[in-house]
């Protein structure tokens, strides 16, 4: 057993009992009960406090994401495309016949052109402007909750691969450029561009006709970036179709419809290697392990010189407990976080039902009533660059104390299995982060997870 110890401080004193003489029946001296207290720090490697480390993926669906991502050769390897299925056009439009002041219905209108309109985030842009975007009409039926890069449908009842990975083949529908600096601030202007700007991909009549063809079961739009080393965030999308009236051929009506369903396709997936394990992403990856605390731990010579060894792990001795993780470069690097991330530890309430077990509240927020933005678990994006081994501390004092106190007699035992996951976003209430995986060194490695314990050990009350 290898334990890294650090002696934090020594606190020595005398417990004085003051008051009237009958406070101690046998003596009038109240200083005869000396008690020494020593505070020590212990660091346990993963194998000394935990077992059953596992990785699970596939939590959540990209079809519920509030925003999608477009990426092409991002940091050389990462691809991301967005799928959209739009609402149907109305069956009729209202137009004025020639020479009339009253509208009539027209159900025989003919689509002539259109565009896919995207709302893009100007603060979440990576790459050289302008960006070339392309829209294509999908030819294969796809299932929004389960679709991914390799499969159009991936459910328990059916698994249908794409004829071409990444949502293909598609019927070309149109291309368009987007420059985030073009609106309100390009060309050296001191005016900042708006947070979100509109990009349009024009569609010709053939593209619109293919998109509106109800005989094609898989119709939808796949939007891609064609600009190398690009990464863009799509906040929303809509379809604009211009139709020619059959009642008044000189009348062109623009019809706008919103999105019925969306999905994100990404390649490659993260490497699920326990030696350098990722968490986060979309669908999300989680890690689980089981606490298996020993009753006592041996001490170093420095510790044993001042306290009795082995050191018993008693709840009343525990001052602080924290799980220490060490960051690892994300592989591939294009999947590393590009913004700060909140990491959570939650109890697994039914370990036998993993990976679909219900979870408890975050350990740093056991009541569930505090803010989801927990300062102690915020990790900066710079932690996941080439510099490896940056320490991340997750305080779990209350949980470890409860675990040590639990003797198995309670009807509601303390859950010993925990899950390590992305923190829930307070705005979206989702743990999903498209193309963003936080990677840490795993058990048995140079920078494996450790449990830091700070204990205050009293020498006891000797007889006078």
Coordinates of N, CA, C and O in Angstrom, one line a residue, residues 33-147:
X33 N -6.1 17.2 32.8 CA -6.6 16.3 31.8 C -6.0 16.8 30.4 O -6.7 17.4 29.6
X34 N -4.8 16.6 30.1 CA -4.2 17.1 28.9 C -4.7 16.2 27.7 O -4.8 15.0 27.8
X35 N -4.9 16.9 26.6 CA -5.3 16.2 25.3 C -4.5 16.9 24.2 O -4.5 18.1 24.0
X36 N -3.8 16.0 23.4 CA -3.0 16.5 22.3 C -3.8 16.2 21.0 O -4.4 15.1 20.9
X37 N -3.9 17.1 20.1 CA -4.5 16.9 18.8 C -3.6 17.3 17.7 O -2.9 18.3 17.7
X38 N -3.5 16.4 16.7 CA -2.5 16.5 15.6 C -3.3 16.4 14.3 O -4.1 15.5 14.2
X39 N -3.1 17.4 13.4 CA -3.7 17.3 12.1 C -2.8 16.8 11.1 O -1.6 17.3 10.9
X40 N -3.2 15.8 10.3 CA -2.3 15.2 9.3 C -3.1 15.1 8.0 O -4.3 15.1 8.0
X41 N -2.3 15.0 6.9 CA -2.9 14.9 5.6 C -2.5 13.6 5.0 O -1.3 13.2 5.0
X42 N -3.5 12.9 4.4 CA -3.2 11.6 3.8 C -3.7 11.7 2.3 O -4.7 12.3 2.1
X43 N -3.0 11.0 1.4 CA -3.4 10.9 0.0 C -3.4 9.5 -0.4 O -2.4 8.8 -0.4
X44 N -4.6 9.0 -0.7 CA -4.8 7.6 -1.0 C -4.9 7.4 -2.5 O -5.7 8.1 -3.2
X45 N -4.1 6.6 -3.2 CA -4.2 6.3 -4.6 C -5.5 5.6 -4.8 O -6.1 5.0 -3.9
X46 N -6.0 5.6 -6.1 CA -7.3 5.1 -6.4 C -7.5 3.7 -5.9 O -8.6 3.3 -5.3
X47 N -6.5 2.8 -6.0 CA -6.7 1.4 -5.6 C -6.9 1.2 -4.1 O -7.4 0.2 -3.7
X48 N -6.6 2.3 -3.3 CA -6.8 2.2 -1.9 C -8.1 2.6 -1.4 O -8.4 2.4 -0.2
X49 N -8.9 3.3 -2.2 CA -10.2 3.7 -1.7 C -11.4 3.4 -2.7 O -12.5 3.7 -2.3
X50 N -11.1 2.9 -3.9 CA -12.2 2.7 -4.9 C -12.0 1.5 -5.7 O -10.9 1.0 -5.9
X51 N -13.1 1.0 -6.3 CA -13.1 -0.2 -7.2 C -14.1 0.0 -8.3 O -14.8 1.0 -8.3
X52 N -14.2 -0.9 -9.2 CA -15.2 -1.0 -10.2 C -15.3 0.2 -11.0 O -16.4 0.8 -11.3
X53 N -14.2 0.7 -11.5 CA -14.2 1.9 -12.4 C -14.8 1.4 -13.8 O -14.3 0.5 -14.4
X54 N -15.8 2.2 -14.3 CA -16.4 1.9 -15.6 C -16.7 3.2 -16.3 O -16.9 4.2 -15.7
X55 N -16.7 3.1 -17.7 CA -17.1 4.2 -18.6 C -18.3 3.8 -19.3 O -18.5 2.7 -19.8
X56 N -19.3 4.7 -19.4 CA -20.5 4.5 -20.2 C -20.7 5.7 -21.1 O -20.5 6.9 -20.7
X57 N -21.2 5.5 -22.3 CA -21.6 6.6 -23.2 C -23.0 6.4 -23.6 O -23.7 5.5 -23.3
X58 N -23.4 7.4 -24.5 CA -24.8 7.3 -25.0 C -25.8 8.0 -24.2 O -27.0 7.7 -24.4
X59 N -25.5 8.9 -23.2 CA -26.5 9.5 -22.4 C -27.0 10.8 -23.1 O -26.3 11.7 -23.5
X60 N -28.3 10.8 -23.3 CA -29.0 11.9 -23.9 C -28.9 11.8 -25.4 O -28.2 11.0 -26.0
X61 N -29.6 12.7 -26.1 CA -29.7 12.6 -27.6 C -29.3 14.0 -28.1 O -29.7 15.0 -27.5
X62 N -28.6 14.1 -29.2 CA -28.4 15.4 -29.9 C -29.6 16.0 -30.4 O -29.6 17.2 -30.8
X63 N -30.7 15.3 -30.5 CA -32.0 15.9 -31.0 C -32.6 16.8 -30.0 O -33.5 17.6 -30.4
X64 N -32.1 16.9 -28.8 CA -32.6 17.8 -27.8 C -31.7 19.0 -27.5 O -31.9 19.8 -26.6
X65 N -30.6 19.1 -28.3 CA -29.7 20.2 -28.1 C -30.3 21.5 -28.4 O -30.9 21.6 -29.5
X66 N -30.0 22.5 -27.6 CA -30.5 23.9 -28.0 C -29.7 24.5 -29.1 O -30.2 25.5 -29.7
X67 N -28.5 24.0 -29.4 CA -27.7 24.5 -30.5 C -26.9 23.4 -31.0 O -26.5 22.4 -30.3
X68 N -26.5 23.5 -32.3 CA -25.7 22.5 -33.0 C -24.4 23.0 -33.4 O -24.1 24.2 -33.2
X69 N -23.6 22.2 -34.0 CA -22.2 22.6 -34.4 C -21.9 22.2 -35.8 O -22.4 21.1 -36.3
X70 N -21.2 23.0 -36.5 CA -20.6 22.7 -37.8 C -19.1 22.7 -37.7 O -18.6 23.7 -37.2
X71 N -18.5 21.7 -38.2 CA -17.0 21.6 -38.1 C -16.5 20.9 -39.3 O -17.1 19.9 -39.8
X72 N -15.4 21.3 -39.9 CA -14.7 20.6 -41.0 C -13.2 20.7 -40.8 O -12.6 21.8 -40.7
X73 N -12.6 19.5 -40.7 CA -11.2 19.4 -40.4 C -10.7 20.2 -39.3 O -9.7 20.8 -39.3
X74 N -11.6 20.3 -38.2 CA -11.3 21.1 -37.1 C -10.1 20.4 -36.3 O -10.2 19.3 -35.9
X75 N -9.1 21.2 -36.2 CA -7.8 20.7 -35.7 C -7.4 19.4 -36.4 O -7.0 18.4 -35.7
X76 N -7.6 19.4 -37.7 CA -7.2 18.3 -38.6 C -8.1 17.1 -38.7 O -8.2 16.5 -39.7
X77 N -8.8 16.8 -37.6 CA -9.5 15.5 -37.5 C -11.0 15.5 -37.3 O -11.7 14.5 -37.7
X78 N -11.6 16.6 -36.7 CA -12.9 16.5 -36.3 C -13.9 17.1 -37.4 O -13.7 18.1 -37.9
X79 N -15.0 16.3 -37.6 CA -16.0 16.7 -38.5 C -17.3 16.7 -37.7 O -17.6 15.9 -36.9
X80 N -18.2 17.7 -38.0 CA -19.5 17.8 -37.4 C -20.5 18.4 -38.4 O -20.2 19.4 -39.1
X81 N -21.6 17.8 -38.6 CA -22.6 18.2 -39.5 C -24.0 18.2 -38.8 O -24.2 17.5 -37.8
X82 N -24.9 19.1 -39.2 CA -26.1 19.3 -38.5 C -27.3 18.8 -39.5 O -27.2 19.1 -40.7
X83 N -28.2 18.1 -38.9 CA -29.4 17.6 -39.6 C -30.6 18.4 -39.2 O -30.8 18.6 -38.0
X84 N -31.4 18.8 -40.1 CA -32.7 19.5 -39.8 C -33.8 18.9 -40.6 O -33.7 18.6 -41.8
X85 N -34.9 18.7 -39.9 CA -36.2 18.3 -40.6 C -37.2 19.4 -40.3 O -37.5 19.7 -39.2
X86 N -37.7 20.0 -41.4 CA -38.5 21.2 -41.3 C -40.0 20.9 -41.3 O -40.4 19.8 -41.8
X87 N -40.8 21.8 -40.7 CA -42.2 21.6 -40.8 C -42.7 21.7 -42.2 O -42.1 22.2 -43.1
X88 N -43.9 21.1 -42.4 CA -44.5 21.1 -43.8 C -45.0 22.5 -44.1 O -45.3 23.3 -43.2
X89 N -45.0 22.8 -45.4 CA -45.6 24.1 -45.9 C -47.1 24.0 -45.7 O -47.7 23.0 -45.6
X90 N -47.7 25.2 -45.5 CA -49.2 25.2 -45.4 C -49.8 24.7 -46.7 O -49.2 24.8 -47.8
X91 N -51.0 24.1 -46.6 CA -51.6 23.6 -47.8 C -52.1 24.7 -48.7 O -52.2 24.4 -49.9
X92 N -52.4 25.8 -48.2 CA -53.0 26.9 -49.0 C -52.3 28.2 -48.7 O -51.7 28.3 -47.6
X93 N -52.3 29.1 -49.6 CA -51.9 30.5 -49.3 C -53.0 31.4 -49.8 O -54.0 31.0 -50.5
X94 N -52.9 32.6 -49.3 CA -54.0 33.6 -49.6 C -53.4 34.7 -50.6 O -52.3 35.3 -50.2
X95 N -54.0 34.9 -51.7 CA -53.5 35.8 -52.7 C -54.6 36.7 -53.2 O -55.8 36.3 -53.1
X96 N -54.2 37.8 -53.8 CA -55.2 38.7 -54.5 C -55.3 38.3 -56.0 O -54.2 38.4 -56.7
X97 N -56.4 37.9 -56.5 CA -56.5 37.7 -57.9 C -56.3 39.0 -58.7 O -56.5 40.1 -58.1
X98 N -55.9 39.0 -59.9 CA -55.7 40.2 -60.7 C -57.0 41.1 -60.7 O -58.1 40.6 -60.9
X99 N -56.9 42.4 -60.3 CA -58.0 43.3 -60.3 C -58.9 43.2 -59.1 O -60.0 43.8 -59.1
X100 N -58.6 42.3 -58.1 CA -59.5 42.1 -57.0 C -58.9 42.7 -55.7 O -57.7 42.7 -55.5
X101 N -59.8 43.2 -54.8 CA -59.4 43.7 -53.5 C -59.5 42.6 -52.4 O -59.3 42.9 -51.2
X102 N -60.0 41.5 -52.7 CA -60.2 40.4 -51.7 C -59.3 39.2 -52.1 O -59.1 38.9 -53.2
X103 N -58.8 38.6 -51.0 CA -58.0 37.4 -51.2 C -58.8 36.2 -51.4 O -59.9 36.0 -50.9
X104 N -58.2 35.2 -52.1 CA -58.8 33.9 -52.3 C -57.7 32.9 -51.9 O -56.5 33.2 -51.8
X105 N -58.1 31.7 -51.7 CA -57.1 30.6 -51.3 C -56.5 30.0 -52.6 O -57.2 30.0 -53.7
X106 N -55.3 29.6 -52.5 CA -54.6 29.0 -53.6 C -53.8 27.8 -53.1 O -52.9 27.9 -52.3
X107 N -54.2 26.6 -53.5 CA -53.6 25.4 -53.1 C -52.7 24.8 -54.2 O -52.1 23.7 -53.9
X108 N -52.6 25.4 -55.3 CA -51.8 24.9 -56.4 C -50.6 25.7 -56.7 O -50.1 25.8 -57.8
X109 N -50.1 26.4 -55.6 CA -48.9 27.2 -55.8 C -47.7 26.4 -56.1 O -47.6 25.2 -55.8
X110 N -46.7 27.0 -56.8 CA -45.5 26.2 -57.2 C -44.3 26.8 -56.6 O -44.0 28.0 -56.8
X111 N -43.5 26.0 -55.9 CA -42.2 26.5 -55.4 C -41.2 26.8 -56.5 O -41.1 26.1 -57.5
X112 N -40.6 28.0 -56.3 CA -39.6 28.4 -57.3 C -38.2 28.6 -56.8 O -37.2 28.5 -57.5
X113 N -38.0 28.9 -55.5 CA -36.7 29.1 -54.9 C -36.9 29.1 -53.4 O -38.0 29.1 -52.9
X114 N -35.8 29.2 -52.7 CA -35.8 29.3 -51.3 C -34.4 29.4 -50.7 O -33.5 29.7 -51.4
X115 N -34.4 29.2 -49.4 CA -33.1 29.3 -48.7 C -33.2 28.6 -47.3 O -34.3 28.6 -46.7
X116 N -32.1 28.1 -46.9 CA -32.0 27.6 -45.5 C -31.3 28.8 -44.7 O -30.2 29.2 -45.1
X117 N -32.0 29.3 -43.7 CA -31.5 30.4 -42.9 C -31.1 29.9 -41.6 O -31.8 29.2 -40.8
X118 N -29.8 30.2 -41.2 CA -29.2 29.8 -40.0 C -28.9 31.0 -39.1 O -28.5 32.0 -39.6
X119 N -29.1 30.9 -37.8 CA -28.7 31.9 -36.8 C -27.4 31.3 -36.2 O -27.4 30.3 -35.5
X120 N -26.3 32.0 -36.4 CA -25.0 31.6 -36.0 C -24.4 32.5 -34.9 O -24.6 33.7 -34.9
X121 N -23.7 31.9 -33.9 CA -23.2 32.6 -32.8 C -21.8 33.2 -33.2 O -20.9 32.5 -33.5
X122 N -21.7 34.5 -33.1 CA -20.5 35.2 -33.5 C -19.4 35.1 -32.4 O -18.3 35.4 -32.7
X123 N -19.8 34.7 -31.2 CA -18.8 34.6 -30.2 C -18.2 33.2 -30.1 O -17.2 32.9 -29.3
X124 N -18.8 32.2 -30.8 CA -18.3 30.9 -30.8 C -17.9 30.5 -32.2 O -18.5 29.6 -32.8
X125 N -16.9 31.1 -32.7 CA -16.4 30.9 -34.1 C -14.9 30.6 -34.0 O -14.1 31.2 -33.4
X126 N -14.5 29.5 -34.7 CA -13.1 29.2 -34.9 C -12.9 28.9 -36.4 O -13.6 28.2 -37.0
X127 N -11.8 29.6 -36.9 CA -11.5 29.4 -38.3 C -11.3 30.8 -39.0 O -11.6 31.8 -38.4
X128 N -11.0 30.7 -40.2 CA -10.7 31.9 -41.1 C -12.0 32.2 -41.8 O -12.6 31.3 -42.4
X129 N -12.4 33.5 -41.8 CA -13.6 33.9 -42.5 C -13.3 34.3 -43.9 O -12.1 34.6 -44.3
X130 N -14.3 34.3 -44.9 CA -15.6 33.8 -44.6 C -15.7 32.3 -44.7 O -14.8 31.6 -45.2
X131 N -16.8 31.8 -44.2 CA -17.0 30.3 -44.1 C -18.0 29.9 -45.3 O -19.0 30.6 -45.5
X132 N -17.6 28.8 -45.9 CA -18.5 28.3 -47.0 C -19.3 27.2 -46.4 O -18.8 26.2 -45.9
X133 N -20.7 27.4 -46.5 CA -21.6 26.4 -46.0 C -22.4 25.7 -47.2 O -22.6 26.3 -48.2
X134 N -22.7 24.5 -46.9 CA -23.4 23.7 -48.0 C -24.6 23.0 -47.4 O -24.6 22.5 -46.3
X135 N -25.7 23.0 -48.2 CA -26.9 22.3 -47.8 C -27.2 21.2 -48.8 O -27.1 21.4 -50.0
X136 N -27.6 20.0 -48.3 CA -28.0 18.9 -49.1 C -29.2 18.2 -48.6 O -29.4 18.1 -47.4
X137 N -30.0 17.7 -49.5 CA -31.3 17.0 -49.0 C -30.9 15.5 -48.8 O -30.4 14.8 -49.7
X138 N -31.2 15.0 -47.6 CA -31.0 13.6 -47.2 C -31.9 12.7 -48.0 O -33.0 13.0 -48.3
X139 N -31.3 11.5 -48.3 CA -32.0 10.5 -49.1 C -32.4 9.3 -48.3 O -33.1 8.4 -48.8
X140 N -32.0 9.2 -47.0 CA -32.2 8.1 -46.2 C -33.0 8.4 -45.0 O -32.7 9.5 -44.3
X141 N -34.1 7.7 -44.7 CA -34.8 8.0 -43.4 C -33.9 8.0 -42.2 O -33.1 7.0 -42.0
X142 N -34.0 9.0 -41.4 CA -33.2 9.0 -40.1 C -34.1 9.3 -38.9 O -35.1 10.0 -39.0
X143 N -33.6 8.8 -37.8 CA -34.3 8.8 -36.6 C -33.6 9.8 -35.6 O -32.5 9.5 -35.1
X144 N -34.2 11.0 -35.4 CA -33.6 12.0 -34.6 C -33.0 11.6 -33.3 O -31.9 12.0 -32.9
X145 N -33.7 10.8 -32.4 CA -33.2 10.5 -31.1 C -31.9 9.6 -31.1 O -31.2 9.6 -30.2
X146 N -31.7 8.8 -32.2 CA -30.7 7.9 -32.2 C -29.6 8.0 -33.3 O -28.6 7.4 -33.4
X147 N -29.9 8.9 -34.3 CA -29.0 9.1 -35.4 C -27.6 9.5 -35.0 O -27.4 10.3 -34.1

